């Protein structure tokens, strides 16, 4: 067996790996945020636009969901310069990941909006809200509740999809692991550490997602719980009625 | 130590009689006719179809300020659609609706009618309040935020001032202690009362009620009707689609029966119940009063 704990712990505490992981985090957050914006716009265009607008949104979703994100990244970074469009590594990575994510999120957001009861739109109109106000104040906040779980799933995926940006030499976790592997050829150790980093990031995200879900679930939580006073009264009454264990 | 469960103070006001009183009692309860103001809702030859289904056929009606009109009729008779057309939740296919000083859904330009844009319709809708069968409270915000949302976010009125008014409205509908509850935590009757408060917060000139008690358990109907009767006593102009004939007797100035998208009977409540002219009305009354 040729496993070196020394190398393993060396990589685990390596600042280069840590910086790679940090790049993975901010690259994911920025790409996701832009993707979310694109997704909302594309979903709106598809749901409420006229035929031309709808076609543009559908074409975008079809194109970016229909092709591998790896090809999208390579075309943006390596292919577009042929057309005179030159983006640096970071711009290319963010653009590619965001465009891809936006296409998926558009469908998730659309489903979220459709899940909001039609009566909500009537009620919002009846108090005199414009389309924008209805969306912003009534429909989207409620759609968010439905959207958050799949959105969290998407972000979980995003944390790992960023590794594909290593092929355009984006120095994130995967790329840095590759570089370290080429120095000492301790392939198993270095990629194990990279895998652990991904696990850690995803786990932290899982905890954050739980918090966010709880926040949006709060208004929809279990119906009125019995008040403490009423609970006390009930306990007394049951004792009086002869219950030994309450 | 050993006290039994104490009865919580009963928040509800005495329930209103919903059953049909005998004719003698009915005569005794007939109210003095109140002074009505100028016409505030004018419906002229309104047409509405969903595909081949002609839901409203040439409906015309005038409602005066302070008047309470009850619209009844079997399902599919067009009564809810009429209400939704008045509030522009549906666009009409023909005719004219004027309400609270607006030509609903249109603007007149050189004698021609131009359909209004969404934002302009929204401005008209602010002067009409609507209460729905399924309450349609905003489930993601608390009771008080439900009431405050439109005045604060749309009319941009100061929050503190609106909050004071919202609390007054909550007291008026008998739910002062529920301001921080979420709609989900309220009973149907309570939700509907909040929905009434939400509509009133925009200070509408006309209130429209679309079967406000149809989705409620029987024991909750009276708490909502009481609030509505109160509102009518305060001079609110109300158009109410309902089958609660007790409410019609107690508060309506006029009862209208719709059938097949047309108005077939239109009379003060005493006459509507005791001496209807239309066969449809006689049949309708026999069905809802004989159980």
Short mmCIF file of C-alpha atoms in Angstrom, two decimals:
data_model
loop_
_atom_site.label_atom_id
_atom_site.label_comp_id
_atom_site.label_asym_id
_atom_site.label_seq_id
_atom_site.Cartn_x
_atom_site.Cartn_y
_atom_site.Cartn_z
CA UNK A 1 0.00 0.00 0.00
CA UNK A 2 1.25 3.39 -0.84
CA UNK A 3 -0.84 5.87 1.17
CA UNK A 4 0.97 8.65 2.94
CA UNK A 5 -0.69 10.25 5.93
CA UNK A 6 2.08 12.82 5.92
CA UNK A 7 1.06 14.07 2.47
CA UNK A 8 -2.60 13.78 3.37
CA UNK A 9 -2.26 16.08 6.38
CA UNK A 10 0.10 18.33 4.48
CA UNK A 11 -2.60 18.85 1.80
CA UNK A 12 -5.32 19.13 4.39
CA UNK A 13 -3.63 22.12 6.02
CA UNK A 14 -2.28 23.50 2.76
CA UNK A 15 -3.05 27.22 2.21
CA UNK A 16 -3.13 26.65 -1.55
CA UNK A 17 -6.00 24.17 -1.16
CA UNK A 18 -7.76 26.53 1.23
CA UNK A 19 -7.52 29.38 -1.28
CA UNK A 20 -8.90 27.06 -3.94
CA UNK A 21 -11.83 26.18 -1.72
CA UNK A 22 -12.47 29.86 -1.04
CA UNK A 23 -12.47 30.55 -4.80
CA UNK A 24 -14.98 27.73 -5.22
CA UNK A 25 -17.22 29.42 -2.65
CA UNK A 26 -17.23 32.89 -4.13
CA UNK A 27 -17.39 31.62 -7.69
CA UNK A 28 -20.47 29.56 -6.74
CA UNK A 29 -22.13 32.43 -4.88
CA UNK A 30 -21.59 34.98 -7.65
CA UNK A 31 -22.59 32.58 -10.44
CA UNK A 32 -25.67 31.49 -8.50
CA UNK A 33 -26.73 35.06 -7.77
CA UNK A 34 -26.43 36.10 -11.40
CA UNK A 35 -28.05 32.82 -12.47
CA UNK A 36 -30.95 33.54 -10.13
CA UNK A 37 -31.43 36.96 -11.73
CA UNK A 38 -31.33 35.39 -15.20
CA UNK A 39 -33.72 32.66 -14.07
CA UNK A 40 -36.28 35.12 -12.70
CA UNK A 41 -36.14 37.19 -15.88
CA UNK A 42 -36.36 34.13 -18.13
CA UNK A 43 -39.27 32.70 -16.09
CA UNK A 44 -41.13 36.02 -16.27
CA UNK A 45 -40.50 36.29 -20.00
CA UNK A 46 -41.75 32.77 -20.55
CA UNK A 47 -44.85 33.20 -18.39
CA UNK A 48 -45.95 36.75 -19.08
CA UNK A 49 -44.23 37.85 -22.27
CA UNK A 50 -45.71 38.15 -25.75
CA UNK A 51 -44.88 35.49 -28.34
CA UNK A 52 -41.50 36.97 -29.34
CA UNK A 53 -40.34 37.45 -25.75
CA UNK A 54 -41.50 33.98 -24.84
CA UNK A 55 -39.62 32.51 -27.78
CA UNK A 56 -36.38 34.19 -26.72
CA UNK A 57 -36.73 32.81 -23.18
CA UNK A 58 -37.57 29.35 -24.44
CA UNK A 59 -34.62 29.39 -26.82
CA UNK A 60 -32.27 30.40 -24.01
CA UNK A 61 -33.56 27.67 -21.70
CA UNK A 62 -33.45 25.08 -24.47
CA UNK A 63 -29.91 25.99 -25.51
CA UNK A 64 -28.29 26.07 -22.09
CA UNK A 65 -30.09 23.07 -20.67
CA UNK A 66 -29.43 21.13 -23.83
CA UNK A 67 -25.65 21.44 -23.93
CA UNK A 68 -22.99 20.38 -21.41
CA UNK A 69 -21.74 23.16 -19.19
CA UNK A 70 -18.21 22.02 -20.02
CA UNK A 71 -18.71 22.86 -23.69
CA UNK A 72 -20.33 26.18 -22.73
CA UNK A 73 -17.29 27.13 -20.64
CA UNK A 74 -14.83 26.14 -23.34
CA UNK A 75 -16.75 28.00 -26.05
CA UNK A 76 -16.97 31.15 -23.93
CA UNK A 77 -13.29 31.18 -22.94
CA UNK A 78 -11.56 29.57 -25.90
CA UNK A 79 -14.06 29.93 -28.73
CA UNK A 80 -15.42 33.46 -28.45
CA UNK A 81 -12.01 35.14 -29.01
CA UNK A 82 -12.34 33.92 -32.62
CA UNK A 83 -15.30 36.28 -32.86
CA UNK A 84 -13.33 39.03 -31.19
CA UNK A 85 -14.97 38.62 -27.79
CA UNK A 86 -12.23 38.20 -25.21
CA UNK A 87 -13.17 37.46 -21.61
CA UNK A 88 -10.67 36.63 -18.90
CA UNK A 89 -10.81 33.38 -16.96
CA UNK A 90 -12.92 34.69 -14.09
CA UNK A 91 -15.40 36.45 -16.39
CA UNK A 92 -15.72 33.36 -18.55
CA UNK A 93 -16.24 31.05 -15.60
CA UNK A 94 -18.89 33.28 -14.03
CA UNK A 95 -20.66 33.88 -17.34
CA UNK A 96 -20.71 30.21 -18.30
CA UNK A 97 -21.87 28.95 -14.92
CA UNK A 98 -24.46 31.72 -14.51
CA UNK A 99 -25.96 31.24 -17.97
CA UNK A 100 -26.21 27.52 -17.41
CA UNK A 101 -27.68 27.91 -13.93
CA UNK A 102 -30.17 30.55 -15.09
CA UNK A 103 -31.65 28.15 -17.61
CA UNK A 104 -32.31 25.53 -14.93
CA UNK A 105 -33.52 28.05 -12.36
CA UNK A 106 -35.96 29.58 -14.86
CA UNK A 107 -37.95 26.35 -14.85
CA UNK A 108 -37.77 26.02 -11.07
CA UNK A 109 -38.93 29.61 -10.59
CA UNK A 110 -41.71 29.14 -13.12
CA UNK A 111 -42.94 26.11 -11.20
CA UNK A 112 -42.77 28.13 -7.97
CA UNK A 113 -44.84 30.95 -9.39
CA UNK A 114 -47.40 28.50 -10.78
CA UNK A 115 -47.72 26.92 -7.33
CA UNK A 116 -49.10 30.16 -5.86
CA UNK A 117 -52.88 30.07 -5.62
CA UNK A 118 -54.68 32.04 -8.32
CA UNK A 119 -56.80 33.73 -5.67
CA UNK A 120 -53.68 35.51 -4.45
CA UNK A 121 -53.44 37.36 -7.72
CA UNK A 122 -57.13 38.31 -7.49
CA UNK A 123 -56.69 39.54 -3.93
CA UNK A 124 -53.60 41.55 -4.83
CA UNK A 125 -55.44 43.12 -7.76
CA UNK A 126 -58.51 43.87 -5.67
CA UNK A 127 -56.48 46.09 -3.34
CA UNK A 128 -55.10 47.89 -6.38
CA UNK A 129 -51.65 46.42 -6.95
CA UNK A 130 -49.99 46.78 -10.33
CA UNK A 131 -48.36 43.75 -11.96
CA UNK A 132 -44.97 44.69 -10.54
CA UNK A 133 -46.38 45.16 -7.04
CA UNK A 134 -48.27 41.88 -7.21
CA UNK A 135 -45.12 40.03 -8.22
CA UNK A 136 -42.86 41.71 -5.72
CA UNK A 137 -45.18 41.82 -2.71
CA UNK A 138 -47.42 38.79 -3.10
CA UNK A 139 -46.49 36.21 -5.73
CA UNK A 140 -42.68 35.94 -5.54
CA UNK A 141 -42.48 35.87 -1.72
CA UNK A 142 -44.89 32.94 -1.74
CA UNK A 143 -43.20 31.24 -4.69
CA UNK A 144 -39.93 31.49 -2.75
CA UNK A 145 -41.20 28.98 -0.26
CA UNK A 146 -41.65 26.39 -3.00
CA UNK A 147 -38.48 27.39 -4.78
CA UNK A 148 -36.06 27.22 -1.83
CA UNK A 149 -35.65 23.41 -1.58
CA UNK A 150 -34.85 22.84 -5.27
CA UNK A 151 -32.82 26.05 -5.27
CA UNK A 152 -30.72 24.68 -2.42
CA UNK A 153 -30.27 21.52 -4.41
CA UNK A 154 -29.08 23.58 -7.36
CA UNK A 155 -26.58 25.48 -5.23
CA UNK A 156 -25.29 22.21 -3.85
CA UNK A 157 -24.74 21.15 -7.46
CA UNK A 158 -23.17 24.50 -8.30
CA UNK A 159 -20.50 24.11 -5.60
CA UNK A 160 -19.33 20.99 -7.43
CA UNK A 161 -19.98 22.13 -11.00
CA UNK A 162 -17.47 24.94 -10.50
CA UNK A 163 -14.81 22.22 -10.67
CA UNK A 164 -15.42 22.15 -14.43
CA UNK A 165 -14.03 25.68 -14.61
CA UNK A 166 -10.66 24.08 -13.91
CA UNK A 167 -10.48 23.21 -17.61
CA UNK A 168 -10.34 26.88 -18.48
CA UNK A 169 -7.64 27.26 -15.78
CA UNK A 170 -9.86 28.90 -13.19
CA UNK A 171 -7.84 28.41 -10.01
CA UNK A 172 -10.47 26.93 -7.81
CA UNK A 173 -10.34 23.85 -5.59
CA UNK A 174 -10.13 21.27 -8.40
CA UNK A 175 -7.52 23.13 -10.41
CA UNK A 176 -5.35 23.70 -7.34
CA UNK A 177 -5.60 20.02 -6.44
CA UNK A 178 -4.50 19.11 -9.98
CA UNK A 179 -1.51 21.42 -9.68
CA UNK A 180 -0.47 19.94 -6.35
CA UNK A 181 -0.91 16.44 -7.76
CA UNK A 182 1.52 17.24 -10.53
CA UNK A 183 4.19 18.29 -8.07
CA UNK A 184 4.35 15.19 -5.87
CA UNK A 185 2.20 12.70 -7.81
CA UNK A 186 0.33 12.00 -4.54
CA UNK A 187 -2.86 11.72 -6.52
CA UNK A 188 -4.99 9.81 -4.04
CA UNK A 189 -4.04 12.01 -1.09
CA UNK A 190 -4.57 15.33 -2.83
CA UNK A 191 -7.91 14.43 -4.45
CA UNK A 192 -9.12 12.90 -1.19
CA UNK A 193 -8.46 16.22 0.48
CA UNK A 194 -10.21 18.06 -2.37
CA UNK A 195 -13.19 15.71 -1.97
CA UNK A 196 -13.26 16.43 1.77
CA UNK A 197 -13.31 20.15 1.07
CA UNK A 198 -16.30 19.72 -1.24
CA UNK A 199 -18.05 17.64 1.41
CA UNK A 200 -17.40 20.33 4.01
CA UNK A 201 -18.69 23.12 1.76
CA UNK A 202 -21.80 21.17 0.83
CA UNK A 203 -22.46 20.29 4.49
CA UNK A 204 -22.16 23.91 5.58
CA UNK A 205 -24.53 24.88 2.80
CA UNK A 206 -26.96 22.20 4.01
CA UNK A 207 -27.09 23.86 7.43
CA UNK A 208 -27.61 27.31 5.90
CA UNK A 209 -30.35 25.97 3.66
CA UNK A 210 -32.18 24.52 6.67
CA UNK A 211 -32.21 27.97 8.27
CA UNK A 212 -33.51 29.61 5.11
CA UNK A 213 -36.24 26.99 4.70
CA UNK A 214 -37.31 27.40 8.33
CA UNK A 215 -37.54 31.16 7.81
CA UNK A 216 -39.83 30.84 4.79
CA UNK A 217 -41.86 28.04 6.36
CA UNK A 218 -42.63 30.04 9.50
CA UNK A 219 -45.88 31.64 8.28
CA UNK A 220 -47.05 28.26 7.01
CA UNK A 221 -46.06 26.26 10.07
CA UNK A 222 -48.44 24.15 12.14
CA UNK A 223 -51.75 25.87 12.83
CA UNK A 224 -52.15 27.76 16.08
CA UNK A 225 -50.51 25.79 18.83
CA UNK A 226 -52.31 25.66 22.13
CA UNK A 227 -51.30 28.60 24.34
CA UNK A 228 -49.27 27.94 27.54
CA UNK A 229 -52.18 29.16 29.70
CA UNK A 230 -54.61 26.84 27.98
CA UNK A 231 -52.15 23.97 28.34
CA UNK A 232 -51.97 24.58 32.09
CA UNK A 233 -55.74 24.66 32.40
CA UNK A 234 -56.02 21.48 30.41
CA UNK A 235 -53.47 19.75 32.65
CA UNK A 236 -55.37 20.80 35.80
CA UNK A 237 -58.63 19.62 34.38
CA UNK A 238 -57.20 16.28 33.43
CA UNK A 239 -55.70 15.83 36.89
CA UNK A 240 -59.03 16.71 38.41
CA UNK A 241 -60.70 14.17 36.20
CA UNK A 242 -58.41 11.53 37.64
CA UNK A 243 -55.68 11.18 35.09
CA UNK A 244 -52.53 10.03 36.85
CA UNK A 245 -50.12 10.80 34.06
CA UNK A 246 -50.41 13.93 31.99
CA UNK B 1 -55.51 24.28 43.02
CA UNK B 2 -58.16 22.20 41.43
CA UNK B 3 -60.06 24.54 39.24
CA UNK B 4 -61.81 23.26 36.22
CA UNK B 5 -61.29 24.73 32.80
CA UNK B 6 -62.64 28.23 32.91
CA UNK B 7 -64.69 29.37 30.05
CA UNK B 8 -62.77 31.84 27.98
CA UNK B 9 -64.68 35.12 27.65
CA UNK B 10 -66.84 34.76 24.59
CA UNK B 11 -65.60 37.23 22.00
CA UNK B 12 -68.50 36.84 19.62
CA UNK B 13 -71.43 39.14 19.62
CA UNK B 14 -74.87 37.56 19.81
CA UNK B 15 -75.47 35.64 16.64
CA UNK B 16 -77.90 36.92 14.10
CA UNK B 17 -80.98 34.96 13.23
CA UNK B 18 -80.49 33.32 9.90
CA UNK B 19 -83.62 31.22 9.75
CA UNK B 20 -86.60 32.66 7.99
CA UNK B 21 -88.90 34.35 10.49
CA UNK B 22 -92.66 33.84 10.14
CA UNK B 23 -94.47 36.47 8.04
CA UNK B 24 -95.76 38.38 11.06
CA UNK B 25 -92.30 38.73 12.56
CA UNK B 26 -90.99 39.73 9.18
CA UNK B 27 -93.35 42.66 8.97
CA UNK B 28 -92.31 43.76 12.44
CA UNK B 29 -88.60 43.70 11.56
CA UNK B 30 -88.94 45.70 8.36
CA UNK B 31 -86.59 48.62 8.61
CA UNK B 32 -87.29 52.26 7.90
CA UNK B 33 -86.04 53.10 4.43
CA UNK B 34 -82.76 54.96 4.63
CA UNK B 35 -81.84 57.93 2.52
CA UNK B 36 -79.71 56.85 -0.41
CA UNK B 37 -77.18 59.04 -2.18
CA UNK B 38 -76.30 59.56 -5.82
CA UNK B 39 -75.65 56.55 -8.09
CA UNK B 40 -72.16 55.21 -7.42
CA UNK B 41 -72.17 52.03 -9.51
CA UNK B 42 -73.79 52.12 -12.93
CA UNK B 43 -73.89 48.92 -14.90
CA UNK B 44 -75.20 49.20 -18.44
CA UNK B 45 -75.81 46.36 -20.87
CA UNK B 46 -72.82 44.39 -19.68
CA UNK B 47 -71.88 41.32 -21.71
CA UNK B 48 -69.40 38.67 -20.77
CA UNK B 49 -68.63 35.32 -22.32
CA UNK B 50 -66.06 32.66 -21.59
CA UNK B 51 -65.65 31.09 -25.00
CA UNK B 52 -69.10 29.91 -26.07
CA UNK B 53 -70.46 30.27 -22.58
CA UNK B 54 -72.42 33.50 -22.40
CA UNK B 55 -72.21 34.30 -18.70
CA UNK B 56 -73.66 37.81 -18.63
CA UNK B 57 -76.36 38.84 -21.08
CA UNK B 58 -77.11 42.51 -21.15
CA UNK B 59 -77.01 43.15 -17.43
CA UNK B 60 -77.97 46.64 -16.27
CA UNK B 61 -78.22 47.86 -12.71
CA UNK B 62 -77.70 51.06 -10.74
CA UNK B 63 -76.51 51.13 -7.16
CA UNK B 64 -76.75 54.29 -5.12
CA UNK B 65 -74.38 55.51 -2.49
CA UNK B 66 -75.05 53.79 0.84
CA UNK B 67 -77.21 51.13 -0.76
CA UNK B 68 -76.84 47.45 0.08
CA UNK B 69 -77.70 45.13 -2.78
CA UNK B 70 -77.83 41.38 -2.35
CA UNK B 71 -77.41 39.32 -5.50
CA UNK B 72 -78.50 35.71 -5.42
CA UNK B 73 -79.13 32.98 -7.92
CA UNK B 74 -78.03 29.45 -8.54
CA UNK B 75 -74.45 28.65 -9.41
CA UNK B 76 -73.63 29.52 -12.99
CA UNK B 77 -76.17 32.34 -13.06
CA UNK B 78 -73.40 34.90 -13.52
CA UNK B 79 -73.58 36.62 -10.15
CA UNK B 80 -69.93 36.14 -9.21
CA UNK B 81 -68.81 37.03 -12.71
CA UNK B 82 -70.78 40.27 -12.50
CA UNK B 83 -68.99 41.14 -9.27
CA UNK B 84 -65.61 40.29 -10.76
CA UNK B 85 -66.39 42.41 -13.81
CA UNK B 86 -67.23 45.39 -11.60
CA UNK B 87 -63.83 45.05 -9.92
CA UNK B 88 -62.09 44.47 -13.26
CA UNK B 89 -60.87 41.02 -12.29
CA UNK B 90 -62.55 40.07 -15.55
CA UNK B 91 -62.72 42.28 -18.61
CA UNK B 92 -66.16 42.82 -20.04
CA UNK B 93 -67.01 42.06 -23.66
CA UNK B 94 -69.63 44.76 -24.01
CA UNK B 95 -71.48 47.45 -22.14
CA UNK B 96 -70.27 49.91 -19.56
CA UNK B 97 -69.44 49.79 -15.88
CA UNK B 98 -68.98 53.01 -13.97
CA UNK B 99 -67.98 52.71 -10.36
CA UNK B 100 -66.70 55.22 -7.80
CA UNK B 101 -66.37 57.80 -10.54
CA UNK B 102 -64.33 55.59 -12.89
CA UNK B 103 -65.23 54.18 -16.26
CA UNK B 104 -63.97 50.75 -15.26
CA UNK B 105 -61.27 49.33 -17.52
CA UNK B 106 -61.45 52.04 -20.14
CA UNK B 107 -60.66 55.65 -20.89
CA UNK B 108 -62.63 57.84 -23.23
CA UNK B 109 -60.60 59.49 -25.93
CA UNK B 110 -62.31 61.54 -28.65
CA UNK B 111 -65.53 59.67 -28.02
CA UNK B 112 -63.76 56.33 -28.44
CA UNK B 113 -62.99 53.84 -25.74
CA UNK B 114 -59.42 52.83 -25.09
CA UNK B 115 -58.64 49.86 -22.86
CA UNK B 116 -56.59 50.85 -19.84
CA UNK B 117 -53.19 49.46 -19.00
CA UNK B 118 -52.63 47.28 -15.94
CA UNK B 119 -51.34 50.11 -13.74
CA UNK B 120 -54.31 52.34 -14.62
CA UNK B 121 -56.77 49.58 -13.83
CA UNK B 122 -54.96 49.06 -10.51
CA UNK B 123 -55.58 52.72 -9.69
CA UNK B 124 -59.33 52.27 -10.30
CA UNK B 125 -59.42 49.07 -8.24
CA UNK B 126 -58.15 50.94 -5.18
CA UNK B 127 -61.54 52.62 -4.80
CA UNK B 128 -63.39 49.30 -4.67
CA UNK B 129 -62.95 46.69 -1.97
CA UNK B 130 -63.47 43.01 -2.61
CA UNK B 131 -64.00 40.09 -0.27
CA UNK B 132 -63.63 36.59 -1.68
CA UNK B 133 -65.24 33.27 -0.93
CA UNK B 134 -61.85 31.74 -0.08
CA UNK B 135 -60.63 34.79 1.86
CA UNK B 136 -57.38 34.92 -0.13
CA UNK B 137 -55.42 36.47 2.69
CA UNK B 138 -51.70 36.78 2.00
CA UNK B 139 -50.42 33.71 3.87
CA UNK B 140 -46.79 34.82 4.04
CA UNK B 141 -47.38 37.86 6.24
CA UNK B 142 -49.08 38.45 9.58
CA UNK B 143 -52.65 39.64 10.00
CA UNK B 144 -51.68 43.27 10.57
CA UNK B 145 -49.30 43.20 7.59
CA UNK B 146 -52.13 41.84 5.45
CA UNK B 147 -54.13 44.95 6.31
CA UNK B 148 -51.21 47.37 6.07
CA UNK B 149 -49.59 46.10 2.90
CA UNK B 150 -51.58 48.01 0.31
CA UNK B 151 -51.83 51.39 2.12
CA UNK B 152 -48.12 51.34 3.04
CA UNK B 153 -46.56 49.79 -0.06
CA UNK B 154 -48.89 51.12 -2.73
CA UNK B 155 -50.23 54.40 -1.40
CA UNK B 156 -46.88 55.03 0.38
CA UNK B 157 -48.66 56.28 3.48
CA UNK B 158 -46.71 56.56 6.75
CA UNK B 159 -46.43 53.20 8.49
CA UNK B 160 -47.30 54.42 11.98
CA UNK B 161 -50.48 56.11 10.81
CA UNK B 162 -51.57 53.06 8.81
CA UNK B 163 -50.80 50.76 11.72
CA UNK B 164 -53.07 52.76 14.01
CA UNK B 165 -55.85 52.52 11.45
CA UNK B 166 -55.22 48.80 10.93
CA UNK B 167 -55.59 48.23 14.67
CA UNK B 168 -58.85 50.14 14.67
CA UNK B 169 -60.08 48.00 11.79
CA UNK B 170 -59.08 44.82 13.61
CA UNK B 171 -61.02 45.99 16.65
CA UNK B 172 -63.95 46.78 14.41
CA UNK B 173 -64.04 43.23 13.05
CA UNK B 174 -63.61 41.88 16.59
CA UNK B 175 -60.05 40.55 16.32
CA UNK B 176 -57.85 43.03 18.19
CA UNK B 177 -55.70 40.28 19.71
CA UNK B 178 -54.81 38.61 16.43
CA UNK B 179 -52.61 41.26 14.88
CA UNK B 180 -49.43 39.18 14.96
CA UNK B 181 -51.01 35.87 14.03
CA UNK B 182 -50.51 34.39 10.59
CA UNK B 183 -53.62 33.71 8.49
CA UNK B 184 -53.00 29.98 8.80
CA UNK B 185 -53.54 30.22 12.56
CA UNK B 186 -57.03 31.69 12.22
CA UNK B 187 -60.38 30.01 11.73
CA UNK B 188 -62.23 30.59 8.48
CA UNK B 189 -64.55 33.15 10.05
CA UNK B 190 -61.62 35.02 11.54
CA UNK B 191 -59.78 34.98 8.22
CA UNK B 192 -62.78 36.39 6.44
CA UNK B 193 -63.08 39.19 8.99
CA UNK B 194 -59.42 40.05 8.44
CA UNK B 195 -60.09 40.02 4.70
CA UNK B 196 -62.87 42.57 5.25
CA UNK B 197 -60.48 44.72 7.30
CA UNK B 198 -57.85 44.43 4.56
CA UNK B 199 -60.30 45.69 1.96
CA UNK B 200 -61.50 48.52 4.22
CA UNK B 201 -57.92 49.68 4.82
CA UNK B 202 -57.89 51.15 1.30
CA UNK B 203 -60.94 53.25 2.25
CA UNK B 204 -63.00 51.98 -0.69
CA UNK B 205 -66.17 53.71 -1.80
CA UNK B 206 -67.87 50.42 -2.60
CA UNK B 207 -67.44 46.99 -1.05
CA UNK B 208 -68.01 43.86 -3.12
CA UNK B 209 -68.59 40.53 -1.37
CA UNK B 210 -68.32 37.35 -3.43
CA UNK B 211 -70.07 34.61 -1.44
CA UNK B 212 -68.24 35.65 1.74
CA UNK B 213 -69.73 32.91 3.91
CA UNK B 214 -69.98 30.00 1.47
CA UNK B 215 -66.66 28.45 2.52
CA UNK B 216 -67.36 28.77 6.23
CA UNK B 217 -68.48 26.25 8.80
CA UNK B 218 -72.06 27.05 9.86
CA UNK B 219 -71.07 28.28 13.32
CA UNK B 220 -68.77 30.90 11.83
CA UNK B 221 -71.19 32.42 9.37
CA UNK B 222 -72.84 34.78 11.81
CA UNK B 223 -69.59 36.38 12.99
CA UNK B 224 -68.86 37.44 9.42
CA UNK B 225 -72.43 38.52 8.71
CA UNK B 226 -72.46 40.61 11.87
CA UNK B 227 -69.45 42.56 10.65
CA UNK B 228 -71.17 43.08 7.31
CA UNK B 229 -74.39 44.26 8.91
CA UNK B 230 -72.34 46.68 11.01
CA UNK B 231 -70.68 47.97 7.88
CA UNK B 232 -74.03 48.54 6.21
CA UNK B 233 -75.22 50.53 9.22
CA UNK B 234 -72.21 52.77 8.81
CA UNK B 235 -73.42 53.69 5.35
CA UNK B 236 -71.06 51.60 3.24
CA UNK B 237 -72.24 50.88 -0.29
CA UNK B 238 -72.23 47.12 -0.62
CA UNK B 239 -72.89 44.60 -3.34
CA UNK B 240 -73.14 41.17 -1.81
CA UNK B 241 -73.39 37.88 -3.66
CA UNK B 242 -74.79 35.51 -1.06
CA UNK B 243 -77.44 32.97 -0.26
CA UNK B 244 -77.75 34.18 3.32
CA UNK B 245 -81.32 35.35 3.18
CA UNK B 246 -81.11 36.36 6.85
CA UNK B 247 -78.52 38.93 5.85
CA UNK B 248 -80.67 40.08 2.95
CA UNK B 249 -83.56 40.69 5.34
CA UNK B 250 -81.42 42.42 7.93
CA UNK B 251 -79.35 44.67 5.73
CA UNK B 252 -80.34 44.70 2.07
CA UNK B 253 -82.14 47.59 0.45
CA UNK B 254 -82.65 45.53 -2.63
CA UNK B 255 -82.42 41.86 -3.53
CA UNK B 256 -81.56 40.82 -7.05
CA UNK B 257 -82.01 37.37 -8.54
CA UNK B 258 -79.89 36.39 -11.51
CA UNK B 259 -80.69 33.52 -13.80
CA UNK B 260 -78.85 32.50 -16.96
CA UNK B 261 -76.79 35.67 -17.02
CA UNK B 262 -79.74 38.01 -16.65
CA UNK B 263 -81.41 39.85 -13.84
CA UNK B 264 -84.86 38.30 -13.46
CA UNK B 265 -86.03 39.91 -10.24
CA UNK B 266 -85.05 43.08 -8.47
CA UNK B 267 -87.05 44.16 -5.43
CA UNK B 268 -86.85 45.39 -1.84
CA UNK B 269 -86.42 42.42 0.50
CA UNK B 270 -90.03 42.40 1.82
CA UNK B 271 -91.39 42.20 -1.67
CA UNK B 272 -88.69 39.81 -2.86
CA UNK B 273 -89.53 37.29 -0.15
CA UNK B 274 -93.30 37.70 0.14
CA UNK B 275 -94.40 38.65 -3.32
CA UNK B 276 -91.89 37.71 -5.99
CA UNK B 277 -92.97 38.21 -9.57
CA UNK B 278 -90.61 35.90 -11.40
CA UNK B 279 -91.17 32.16 -11.49
CA UNK B 280 -87.42 31.76 -11.11
CA UNK B 281 -87.55 33.64 -7.82
CA UNK B 282 -90.42 31.51 -6.51
CA UNK B 283 -88.54 28.36 -7.39
CA UNK B 284 -85.29 29.71 -5.93
CA UNK B 285 -86.97 30.74 -2.68
CA UNK B 286 -88.79 27.45 -2.33
CA UNK B 287 -85.47 25.65 -2.67
CA UNK B 288 -83.43 27.63 -0.19
CA UNK B 289 -86.11 28.35 2.41
CA UNK B 290 -87.70 24.92 2.64
CA UNK B 291 -85.13 22.89 4.50
#
